[in-house]
Short mmCIF file of N, CA and C in Angstrom, two decimals:
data_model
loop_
_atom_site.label_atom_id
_atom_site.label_comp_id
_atom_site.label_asym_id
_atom_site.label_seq_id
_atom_site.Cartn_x
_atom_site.Cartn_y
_atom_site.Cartn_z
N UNK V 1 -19.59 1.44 -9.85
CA UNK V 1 -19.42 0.24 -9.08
C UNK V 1 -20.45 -0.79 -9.53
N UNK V 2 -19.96 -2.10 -9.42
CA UNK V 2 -20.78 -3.13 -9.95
C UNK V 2 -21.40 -3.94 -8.55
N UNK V 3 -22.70 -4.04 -8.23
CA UNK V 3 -22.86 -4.95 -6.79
C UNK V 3 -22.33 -6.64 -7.53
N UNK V 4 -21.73 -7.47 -6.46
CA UNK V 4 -21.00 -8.72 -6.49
C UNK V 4 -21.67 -9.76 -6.64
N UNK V 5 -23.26 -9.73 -6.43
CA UNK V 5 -24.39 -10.96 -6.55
C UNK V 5 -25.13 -10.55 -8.04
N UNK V 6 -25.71 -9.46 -8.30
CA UNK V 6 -26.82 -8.92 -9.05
C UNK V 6 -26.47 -8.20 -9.83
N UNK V 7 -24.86 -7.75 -9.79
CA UNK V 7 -24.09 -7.23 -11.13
C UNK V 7 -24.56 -5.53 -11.53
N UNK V 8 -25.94 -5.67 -10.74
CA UNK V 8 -26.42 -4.05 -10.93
C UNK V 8 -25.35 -2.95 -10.81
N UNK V 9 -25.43 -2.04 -11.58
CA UNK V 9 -24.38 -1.04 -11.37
C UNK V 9 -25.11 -0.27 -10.66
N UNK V 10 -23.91 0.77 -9.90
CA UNK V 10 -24.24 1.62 -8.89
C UNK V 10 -23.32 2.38 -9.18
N UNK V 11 -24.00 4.00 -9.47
CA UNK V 11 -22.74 4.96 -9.35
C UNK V 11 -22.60 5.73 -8.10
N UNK V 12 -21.10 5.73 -7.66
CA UNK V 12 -20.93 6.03 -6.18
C UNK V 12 -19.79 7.25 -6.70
N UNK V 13 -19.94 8.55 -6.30
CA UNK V 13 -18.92 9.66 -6.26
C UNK V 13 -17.83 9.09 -5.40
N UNK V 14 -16.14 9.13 -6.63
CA UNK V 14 -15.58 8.81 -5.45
C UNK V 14 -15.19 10.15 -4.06
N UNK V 15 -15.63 10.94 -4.38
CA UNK V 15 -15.64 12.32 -2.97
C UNK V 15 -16.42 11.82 -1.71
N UNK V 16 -17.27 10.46 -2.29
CA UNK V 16 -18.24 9.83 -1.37
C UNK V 16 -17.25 8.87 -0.44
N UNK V 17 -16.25 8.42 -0.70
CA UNK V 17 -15.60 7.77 -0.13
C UNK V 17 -14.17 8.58 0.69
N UNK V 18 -14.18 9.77 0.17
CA UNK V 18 -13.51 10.68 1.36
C UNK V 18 -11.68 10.39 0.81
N UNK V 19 -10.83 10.43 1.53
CA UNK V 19 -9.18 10.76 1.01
C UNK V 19 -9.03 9.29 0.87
N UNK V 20 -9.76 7.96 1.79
CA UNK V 20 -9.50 6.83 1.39
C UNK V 20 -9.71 6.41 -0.11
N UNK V 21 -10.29 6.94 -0.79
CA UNK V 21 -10.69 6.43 -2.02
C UNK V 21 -9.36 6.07 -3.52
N UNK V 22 -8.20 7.14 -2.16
CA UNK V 22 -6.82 6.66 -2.93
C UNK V 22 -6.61 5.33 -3.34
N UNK V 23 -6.67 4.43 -2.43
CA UNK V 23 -6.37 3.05 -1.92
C UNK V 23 -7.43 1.66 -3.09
N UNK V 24 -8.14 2.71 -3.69
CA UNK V 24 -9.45 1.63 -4.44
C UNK V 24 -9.05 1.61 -5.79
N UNK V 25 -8.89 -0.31 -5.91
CA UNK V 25 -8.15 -0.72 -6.44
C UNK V 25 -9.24 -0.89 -7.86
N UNK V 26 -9.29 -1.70 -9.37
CA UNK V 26 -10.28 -2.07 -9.88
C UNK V 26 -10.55 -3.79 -9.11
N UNK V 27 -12.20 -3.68 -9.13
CA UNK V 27 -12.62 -5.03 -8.61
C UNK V 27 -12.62 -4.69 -7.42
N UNK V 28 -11.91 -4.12 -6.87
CA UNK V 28 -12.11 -3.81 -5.50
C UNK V 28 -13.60 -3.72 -4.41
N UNK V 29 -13.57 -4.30 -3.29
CA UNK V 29 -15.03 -4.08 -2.91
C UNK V 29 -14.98 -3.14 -1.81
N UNK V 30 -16.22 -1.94 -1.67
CA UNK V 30 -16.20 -0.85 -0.55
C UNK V 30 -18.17 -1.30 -0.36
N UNK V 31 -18.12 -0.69 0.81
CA UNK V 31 -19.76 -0.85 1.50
C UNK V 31 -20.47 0.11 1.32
N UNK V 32 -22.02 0.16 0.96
CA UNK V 32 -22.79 0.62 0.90
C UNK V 32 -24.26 0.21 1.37
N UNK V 33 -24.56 1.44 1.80
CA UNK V 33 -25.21 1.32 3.01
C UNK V 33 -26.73 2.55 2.05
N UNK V 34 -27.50 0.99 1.81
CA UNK V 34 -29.30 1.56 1.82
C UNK V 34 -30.43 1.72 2.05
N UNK V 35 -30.88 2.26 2.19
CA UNK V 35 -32.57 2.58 2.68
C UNK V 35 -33.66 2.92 1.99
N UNK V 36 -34.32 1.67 2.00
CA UNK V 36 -35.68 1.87 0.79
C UNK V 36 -35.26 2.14 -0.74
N UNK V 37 -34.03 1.46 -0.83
CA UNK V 37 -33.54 1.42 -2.46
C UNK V 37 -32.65 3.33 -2.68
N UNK V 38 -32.43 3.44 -1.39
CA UNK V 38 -31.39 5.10 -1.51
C UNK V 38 -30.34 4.89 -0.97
N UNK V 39 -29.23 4.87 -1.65
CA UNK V 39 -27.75 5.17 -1.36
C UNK V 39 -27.82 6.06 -0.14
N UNK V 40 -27.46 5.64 1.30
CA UNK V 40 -26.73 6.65 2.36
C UNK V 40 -25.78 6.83 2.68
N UNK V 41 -25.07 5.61 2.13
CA UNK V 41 -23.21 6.11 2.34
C UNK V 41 -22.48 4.90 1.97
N UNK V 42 -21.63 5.37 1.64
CA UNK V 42 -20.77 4.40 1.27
C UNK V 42 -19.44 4.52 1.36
N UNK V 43 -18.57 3.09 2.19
CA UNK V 43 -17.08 3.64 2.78
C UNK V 43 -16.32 2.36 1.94
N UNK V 44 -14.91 2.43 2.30
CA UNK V 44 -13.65 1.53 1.69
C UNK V 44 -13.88 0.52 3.12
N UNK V 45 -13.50 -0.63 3.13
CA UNK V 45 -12.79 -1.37 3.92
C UNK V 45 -12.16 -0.91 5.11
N UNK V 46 -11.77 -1.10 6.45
CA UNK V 46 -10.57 -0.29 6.91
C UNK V 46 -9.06 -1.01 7.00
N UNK V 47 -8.88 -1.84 5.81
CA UNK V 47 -7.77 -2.31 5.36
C UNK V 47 -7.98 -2.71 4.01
N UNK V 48 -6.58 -2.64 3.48
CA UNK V 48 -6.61 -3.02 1.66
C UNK V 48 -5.31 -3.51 1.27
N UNK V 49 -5.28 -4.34 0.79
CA UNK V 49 -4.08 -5.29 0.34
C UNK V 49 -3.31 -4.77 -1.13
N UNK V 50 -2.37 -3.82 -1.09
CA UNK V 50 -1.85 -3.19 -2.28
C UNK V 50 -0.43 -3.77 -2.30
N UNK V 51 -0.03 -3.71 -4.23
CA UNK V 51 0.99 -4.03 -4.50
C UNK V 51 1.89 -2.75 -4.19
N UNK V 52 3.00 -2.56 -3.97
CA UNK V 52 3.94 -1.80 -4.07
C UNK V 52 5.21 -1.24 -5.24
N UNK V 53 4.87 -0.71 -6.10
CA UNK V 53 5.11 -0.36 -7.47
C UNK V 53 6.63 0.14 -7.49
N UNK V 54 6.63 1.38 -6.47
CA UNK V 54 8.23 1.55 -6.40
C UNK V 54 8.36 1.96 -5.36
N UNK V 55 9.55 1.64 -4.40
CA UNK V 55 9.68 2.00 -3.21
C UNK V 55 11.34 2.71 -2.94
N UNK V 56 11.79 3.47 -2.32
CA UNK V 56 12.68 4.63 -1.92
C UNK V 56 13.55 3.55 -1.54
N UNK V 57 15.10 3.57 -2.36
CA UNK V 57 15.80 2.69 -1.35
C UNK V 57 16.12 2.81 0.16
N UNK V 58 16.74 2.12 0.75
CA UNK V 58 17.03 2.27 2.25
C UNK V 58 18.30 2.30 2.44
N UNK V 59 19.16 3.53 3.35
CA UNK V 59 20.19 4.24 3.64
C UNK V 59 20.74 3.11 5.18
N UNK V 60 21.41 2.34 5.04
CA UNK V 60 21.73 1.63 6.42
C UNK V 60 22.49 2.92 7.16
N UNK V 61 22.34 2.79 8.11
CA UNK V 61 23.21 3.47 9.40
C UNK V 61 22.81 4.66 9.26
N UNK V 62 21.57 4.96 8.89
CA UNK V 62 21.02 6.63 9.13
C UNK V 62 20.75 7.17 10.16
N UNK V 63 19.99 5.92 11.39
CA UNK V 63 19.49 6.28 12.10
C UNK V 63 19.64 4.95 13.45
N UNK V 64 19.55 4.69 14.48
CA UNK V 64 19.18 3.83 15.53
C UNK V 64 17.62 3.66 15.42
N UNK V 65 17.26 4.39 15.48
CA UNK V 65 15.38 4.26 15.89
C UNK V 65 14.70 4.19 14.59
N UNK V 66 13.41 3.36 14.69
CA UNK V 66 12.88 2.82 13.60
C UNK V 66 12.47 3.86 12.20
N UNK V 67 12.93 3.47 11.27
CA UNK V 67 12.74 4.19 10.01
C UNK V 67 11.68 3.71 8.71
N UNK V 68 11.33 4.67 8.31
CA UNK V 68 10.32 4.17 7.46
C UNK V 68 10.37 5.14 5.98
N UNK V 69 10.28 4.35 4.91
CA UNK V 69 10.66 5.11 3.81
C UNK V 69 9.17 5.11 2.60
N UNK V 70 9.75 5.98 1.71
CA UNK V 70 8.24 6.28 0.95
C UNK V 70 8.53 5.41 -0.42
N UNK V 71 7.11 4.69 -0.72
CA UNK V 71 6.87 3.95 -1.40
C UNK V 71 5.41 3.99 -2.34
N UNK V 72 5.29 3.76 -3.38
CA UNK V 72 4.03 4.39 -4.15
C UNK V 72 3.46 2.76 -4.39
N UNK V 73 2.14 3.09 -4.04
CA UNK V 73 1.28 1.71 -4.22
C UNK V 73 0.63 1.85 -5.71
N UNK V 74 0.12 0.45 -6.20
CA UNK V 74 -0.50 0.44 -7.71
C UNK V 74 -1.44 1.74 -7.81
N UNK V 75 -2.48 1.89 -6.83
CA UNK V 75 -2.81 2.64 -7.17
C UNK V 75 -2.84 4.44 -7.17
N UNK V 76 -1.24 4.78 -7.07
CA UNK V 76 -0.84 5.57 -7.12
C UNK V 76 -0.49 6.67 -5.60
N UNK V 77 -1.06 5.97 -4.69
CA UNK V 77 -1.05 6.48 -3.61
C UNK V 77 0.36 6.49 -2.92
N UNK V 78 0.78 7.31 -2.26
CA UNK V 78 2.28 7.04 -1.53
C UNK V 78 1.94 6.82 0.31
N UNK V 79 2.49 6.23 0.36
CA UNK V 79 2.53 5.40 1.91
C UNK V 79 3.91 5.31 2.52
N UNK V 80 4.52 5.51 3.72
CA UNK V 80 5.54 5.16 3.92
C UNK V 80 5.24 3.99 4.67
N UNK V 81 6.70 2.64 4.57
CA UNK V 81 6.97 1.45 4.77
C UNK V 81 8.04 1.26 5.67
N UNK V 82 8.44 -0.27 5.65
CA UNK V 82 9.56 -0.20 6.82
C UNK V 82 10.54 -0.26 5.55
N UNK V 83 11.97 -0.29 5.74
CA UNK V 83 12.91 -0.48 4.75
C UNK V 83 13.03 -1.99 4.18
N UNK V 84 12.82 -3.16 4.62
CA UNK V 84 12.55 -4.36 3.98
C UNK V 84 11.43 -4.19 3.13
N UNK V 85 10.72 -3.53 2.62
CA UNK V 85 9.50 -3.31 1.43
C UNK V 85 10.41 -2.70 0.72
N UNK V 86 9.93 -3.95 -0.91
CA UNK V 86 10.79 -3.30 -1.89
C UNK V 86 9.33 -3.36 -2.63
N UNK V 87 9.67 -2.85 -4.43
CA UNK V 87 8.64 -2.82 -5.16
C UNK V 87 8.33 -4.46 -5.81
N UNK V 88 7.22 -4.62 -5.97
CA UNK V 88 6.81 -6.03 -6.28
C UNK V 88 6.12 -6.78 -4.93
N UNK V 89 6.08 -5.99 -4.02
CA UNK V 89 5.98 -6.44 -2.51
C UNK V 89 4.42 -6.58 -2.48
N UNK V 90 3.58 -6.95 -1.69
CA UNK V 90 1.78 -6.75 -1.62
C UNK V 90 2.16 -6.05 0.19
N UNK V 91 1.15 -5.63 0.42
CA UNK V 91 1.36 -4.88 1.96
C UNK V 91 -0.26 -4.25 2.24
N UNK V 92 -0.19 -4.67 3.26
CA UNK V 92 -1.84 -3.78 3.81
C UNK V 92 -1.36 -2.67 4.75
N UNK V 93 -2.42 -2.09 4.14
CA UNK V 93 -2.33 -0.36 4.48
C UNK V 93 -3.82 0.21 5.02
N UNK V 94 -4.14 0.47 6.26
CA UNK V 94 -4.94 0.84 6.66
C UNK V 94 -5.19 2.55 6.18
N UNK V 95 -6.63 2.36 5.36
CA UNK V 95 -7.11 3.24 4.45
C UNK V 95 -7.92 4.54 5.47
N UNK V 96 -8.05 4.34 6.55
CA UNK V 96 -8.18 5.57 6.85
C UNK V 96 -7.31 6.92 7.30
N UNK V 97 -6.06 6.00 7.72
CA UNK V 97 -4.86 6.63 8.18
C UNK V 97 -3.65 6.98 7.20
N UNK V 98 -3.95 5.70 6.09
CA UNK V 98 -2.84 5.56 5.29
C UNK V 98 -1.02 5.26 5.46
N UNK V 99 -1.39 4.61 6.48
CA UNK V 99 -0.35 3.54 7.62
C UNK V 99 -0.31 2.62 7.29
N UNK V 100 0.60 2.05 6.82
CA UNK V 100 1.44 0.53 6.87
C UNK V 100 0.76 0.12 7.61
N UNK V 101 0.66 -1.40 7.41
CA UNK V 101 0.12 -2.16 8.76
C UNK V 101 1.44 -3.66 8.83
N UNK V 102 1.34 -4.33 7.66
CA UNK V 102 2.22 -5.57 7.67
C UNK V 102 2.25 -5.84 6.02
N UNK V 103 3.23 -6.29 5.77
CA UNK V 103 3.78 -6.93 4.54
C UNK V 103 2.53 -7.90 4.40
N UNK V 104 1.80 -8.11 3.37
CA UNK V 104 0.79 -9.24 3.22
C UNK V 104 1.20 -10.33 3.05
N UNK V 105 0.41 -11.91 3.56
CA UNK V 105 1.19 -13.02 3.27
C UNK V 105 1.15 -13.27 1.46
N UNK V 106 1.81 -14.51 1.55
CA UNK V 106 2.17 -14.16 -0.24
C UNK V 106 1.72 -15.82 -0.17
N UNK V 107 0.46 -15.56 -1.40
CA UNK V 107 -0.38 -16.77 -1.90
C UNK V 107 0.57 -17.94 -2.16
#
């Protein structure tokens, strides 16, 4: 990891960042937390704005009650979505749960 002011590198295990570390993108920024110049921990965001690479088509009339289908984000992680997420889509996904949250707005 590179810090964002001082460019210093920092090597962080990603095992240090726990099952979220799926979700970490390159450039990406996660927190770290020091004391007297010692690494004590370091976490992801608890949201992350990922593209959606390929997503499961959607079956109309499968079901009445809300459905959600599986979709693989850039960085390789799979998440399930609502059926309006196609691939090419951006979407935030809360990284501790690995839950959809909302389609991201589009720049």
């Amino acid at each position: 990891m590179m810090h964002p002011e001082t460019f210093e590198q920092i090597e962080i295990p990603l095992s240090d960042l726990g099952p979220a570390s799926r979700f970490l993108v390159e450039g990406g920024r996660i927190r770290v937390l020091s004391h007297e110049g010692e690494r004590v921990s370091a976490s992801m965001p608890e949201e992350v704005e990922l593209e959606i690479k390929e997503a499961a088509p959607h079956v109309k009339g499968e079901s009445k009650d809300a459905q959600f289908k599986s979709a693989t984000t850039e960085t390789g992680a799979s998440v399930k979505v609502p059926p309006f997420v196609v691939a090419g889509d951006r979407v935030v996904v809360a990284t501790g749960t690995g839950e959809f949250i909302r389609r991201a707005a589009k720049a």
